[in-house]
mmCIF file of C-alpha atoms in Angstrom:
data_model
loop_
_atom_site.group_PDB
_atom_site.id
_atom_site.type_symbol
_atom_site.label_atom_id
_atom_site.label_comp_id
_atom_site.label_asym_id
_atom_site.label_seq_id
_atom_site.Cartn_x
_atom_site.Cartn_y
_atom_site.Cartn_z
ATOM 1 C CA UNK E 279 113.426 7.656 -21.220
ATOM 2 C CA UNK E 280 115.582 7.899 -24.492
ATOM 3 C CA UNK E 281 118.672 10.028 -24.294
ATOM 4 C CA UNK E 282 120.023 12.073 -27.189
ATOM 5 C CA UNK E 283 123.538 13.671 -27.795
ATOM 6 C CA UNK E 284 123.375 16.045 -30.237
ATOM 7 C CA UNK E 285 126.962 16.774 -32.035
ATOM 8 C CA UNK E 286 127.873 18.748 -35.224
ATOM 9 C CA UNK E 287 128.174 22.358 -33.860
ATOM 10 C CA UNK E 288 130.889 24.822 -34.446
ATOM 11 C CA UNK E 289 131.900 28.112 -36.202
ATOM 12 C CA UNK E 290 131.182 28.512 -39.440
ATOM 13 C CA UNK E 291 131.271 32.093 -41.819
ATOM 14 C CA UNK E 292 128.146 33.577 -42.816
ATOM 15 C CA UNK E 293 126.543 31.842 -45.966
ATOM 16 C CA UNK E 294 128.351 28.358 -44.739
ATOM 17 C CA UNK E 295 126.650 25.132 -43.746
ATOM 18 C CA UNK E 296 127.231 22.741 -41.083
ATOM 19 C CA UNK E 297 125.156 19.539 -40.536
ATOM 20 C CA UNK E 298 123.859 18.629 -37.242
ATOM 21 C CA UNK E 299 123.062 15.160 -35.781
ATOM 22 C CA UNK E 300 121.001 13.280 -32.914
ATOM 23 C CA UNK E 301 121.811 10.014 -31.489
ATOM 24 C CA UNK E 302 119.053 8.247 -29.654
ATOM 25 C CA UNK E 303 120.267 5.587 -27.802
ATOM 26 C CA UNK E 304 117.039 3.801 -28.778
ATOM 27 C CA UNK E 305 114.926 3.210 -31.906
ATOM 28 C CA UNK E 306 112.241 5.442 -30.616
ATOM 29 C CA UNK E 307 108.553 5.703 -31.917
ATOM 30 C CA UNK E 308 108.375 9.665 -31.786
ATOM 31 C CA UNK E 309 108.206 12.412 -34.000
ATOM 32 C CA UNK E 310 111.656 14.524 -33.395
ATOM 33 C CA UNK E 311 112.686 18.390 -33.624
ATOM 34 C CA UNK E 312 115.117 20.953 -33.507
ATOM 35 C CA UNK E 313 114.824 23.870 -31.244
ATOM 36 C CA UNK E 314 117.625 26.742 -30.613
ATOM 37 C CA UNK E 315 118.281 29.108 -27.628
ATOM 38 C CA UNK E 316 120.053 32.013 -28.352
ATOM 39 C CA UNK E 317 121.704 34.016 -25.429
ATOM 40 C CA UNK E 318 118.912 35.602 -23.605
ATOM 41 C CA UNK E 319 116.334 34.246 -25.638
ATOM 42 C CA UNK E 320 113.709 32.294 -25.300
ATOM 43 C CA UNK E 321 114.040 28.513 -26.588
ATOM 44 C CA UNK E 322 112.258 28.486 -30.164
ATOM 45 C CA UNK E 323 111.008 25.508 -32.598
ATOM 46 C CA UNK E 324 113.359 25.633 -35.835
ATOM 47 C CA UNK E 325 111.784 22.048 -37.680
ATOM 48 C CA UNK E 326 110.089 18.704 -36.861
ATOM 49 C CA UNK E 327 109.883 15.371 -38.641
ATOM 50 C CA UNK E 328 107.310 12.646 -38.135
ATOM 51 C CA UNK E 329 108.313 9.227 -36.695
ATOM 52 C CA UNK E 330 108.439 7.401 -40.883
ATOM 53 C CA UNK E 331 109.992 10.872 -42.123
ATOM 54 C CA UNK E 332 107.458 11.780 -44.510
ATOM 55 C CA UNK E 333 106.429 15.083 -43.309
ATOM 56 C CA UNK E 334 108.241 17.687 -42.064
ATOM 57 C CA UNK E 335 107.812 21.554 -40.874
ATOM 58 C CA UNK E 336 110.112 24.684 -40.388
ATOM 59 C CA UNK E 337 109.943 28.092 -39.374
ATOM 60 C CA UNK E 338 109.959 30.509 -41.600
ATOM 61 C CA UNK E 339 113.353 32.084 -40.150
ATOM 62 C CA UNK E 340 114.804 28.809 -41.812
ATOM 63 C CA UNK E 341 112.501 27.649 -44.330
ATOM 64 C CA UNK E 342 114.141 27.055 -47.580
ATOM 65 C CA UNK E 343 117.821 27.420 -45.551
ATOM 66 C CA UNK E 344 117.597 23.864 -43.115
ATOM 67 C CA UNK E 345 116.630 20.933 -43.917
ATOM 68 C CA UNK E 346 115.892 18.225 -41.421
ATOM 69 C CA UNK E 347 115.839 14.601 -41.905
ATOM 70 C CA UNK E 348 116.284 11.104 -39.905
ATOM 71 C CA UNK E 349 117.555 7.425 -40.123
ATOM 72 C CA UNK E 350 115.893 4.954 -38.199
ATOM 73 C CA UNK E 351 118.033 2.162 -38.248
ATOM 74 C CA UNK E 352 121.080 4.827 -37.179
ATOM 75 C CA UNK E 353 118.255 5.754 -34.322
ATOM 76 C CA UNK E 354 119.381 9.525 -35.921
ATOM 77 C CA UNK E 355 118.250 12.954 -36.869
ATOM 78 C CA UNK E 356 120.162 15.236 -38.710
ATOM 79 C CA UNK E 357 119.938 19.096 -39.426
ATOM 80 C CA UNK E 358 121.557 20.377 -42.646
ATOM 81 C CA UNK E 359 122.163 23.900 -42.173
ATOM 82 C CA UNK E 360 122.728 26.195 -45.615
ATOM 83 C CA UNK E 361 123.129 30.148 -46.131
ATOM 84 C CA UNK E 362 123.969 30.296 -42.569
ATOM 85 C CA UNK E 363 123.128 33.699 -41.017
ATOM 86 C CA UNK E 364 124.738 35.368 -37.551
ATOM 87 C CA UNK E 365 121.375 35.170 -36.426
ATOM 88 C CA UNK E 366 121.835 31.738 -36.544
ATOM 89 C CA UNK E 367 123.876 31.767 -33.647
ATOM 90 C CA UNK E 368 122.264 29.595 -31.056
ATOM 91 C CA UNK E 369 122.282 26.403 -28.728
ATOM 92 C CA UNK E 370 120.536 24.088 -31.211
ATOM 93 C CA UNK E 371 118.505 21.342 -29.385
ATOM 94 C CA UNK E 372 117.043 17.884 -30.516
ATOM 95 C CA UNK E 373 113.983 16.733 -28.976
ATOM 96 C CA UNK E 374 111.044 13.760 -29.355
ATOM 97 C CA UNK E 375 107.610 14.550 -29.261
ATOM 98 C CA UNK E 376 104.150 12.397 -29.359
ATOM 99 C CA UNK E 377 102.514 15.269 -30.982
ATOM 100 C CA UNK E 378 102.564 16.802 -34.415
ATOM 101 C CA UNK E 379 103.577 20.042 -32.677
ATOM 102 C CA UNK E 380 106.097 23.145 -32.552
ATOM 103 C CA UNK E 381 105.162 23.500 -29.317
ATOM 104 C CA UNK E 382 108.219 23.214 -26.925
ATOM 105 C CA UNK E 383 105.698 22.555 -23.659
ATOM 106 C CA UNK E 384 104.694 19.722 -26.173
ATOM 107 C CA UNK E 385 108.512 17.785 -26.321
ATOM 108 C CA UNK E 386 109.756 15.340 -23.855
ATOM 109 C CA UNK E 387 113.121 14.129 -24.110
ATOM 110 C CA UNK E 388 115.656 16.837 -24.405
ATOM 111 C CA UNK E 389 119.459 16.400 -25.564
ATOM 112 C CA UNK E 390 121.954 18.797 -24.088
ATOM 113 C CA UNK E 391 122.675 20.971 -27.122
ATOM 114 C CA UNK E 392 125.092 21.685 -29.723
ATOM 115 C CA UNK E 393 126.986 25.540 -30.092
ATOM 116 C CA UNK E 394 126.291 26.885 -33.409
ATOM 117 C CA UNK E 395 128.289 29.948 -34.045
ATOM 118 C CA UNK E 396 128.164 31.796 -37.063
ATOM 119 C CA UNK E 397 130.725 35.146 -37.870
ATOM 120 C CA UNK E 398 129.877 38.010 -40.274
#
């Protein structure tokens, strides 16, 4: 089963950025997304990216504000993060998938998460 790391967290001000990356320790085959936890909150789907990186989908609590892309040959997938919000605040989570889906049930591999924290 591939592992990911996920890296690129920290505190940032509202309306900053941060970029957030995945490291698969193999070239994998999958479609890959981003999920967040936020304390007491449920886990939710924040984008997705098919295996050749052509399509992509976001929720609307981020659409127009993240933008998610990948490398193959770096076995990577990155999160660029703009206009952050505090409600931003989360665990953010990289993930592979065999679906086309923003279903969480529907993701396999799970990385152990990067702290995004974001002041007013």
């Amino acid at each position: 089963q591939v592992q990911l790391v996920e890296s690129g967290g920290g505190l940032v001000q509202a309306g900053g950025s941060l970029r957030l990356s995945c490291a698969a320790s193999e070239r994998t085959l999958s479609n890959m997304g981003w999920f967040r936890q936020a304390p007491g909150k449920e886990r939710e789907f924040v984008a997705a990216i098919t295996y050749q990186g052509v399509t992509t989908y976001y929720a609307d609590s981020v659409k127009g504000r993240f933008t998610i892309s990948r490398d193959n040959a770096k076995k990577s997938v990155f999160l660029q993060m703009n206009s952050l919000k505090p409600e931003d605040t989360a665990i953010y989570y990289c993930a592979t998938t065999r679906r086309w889906s923003t279903n969480r049930a529907d993701f396999g591999s799970w990385g152990q998460g990067t702290q995004v924290t974001v002041s007013s």
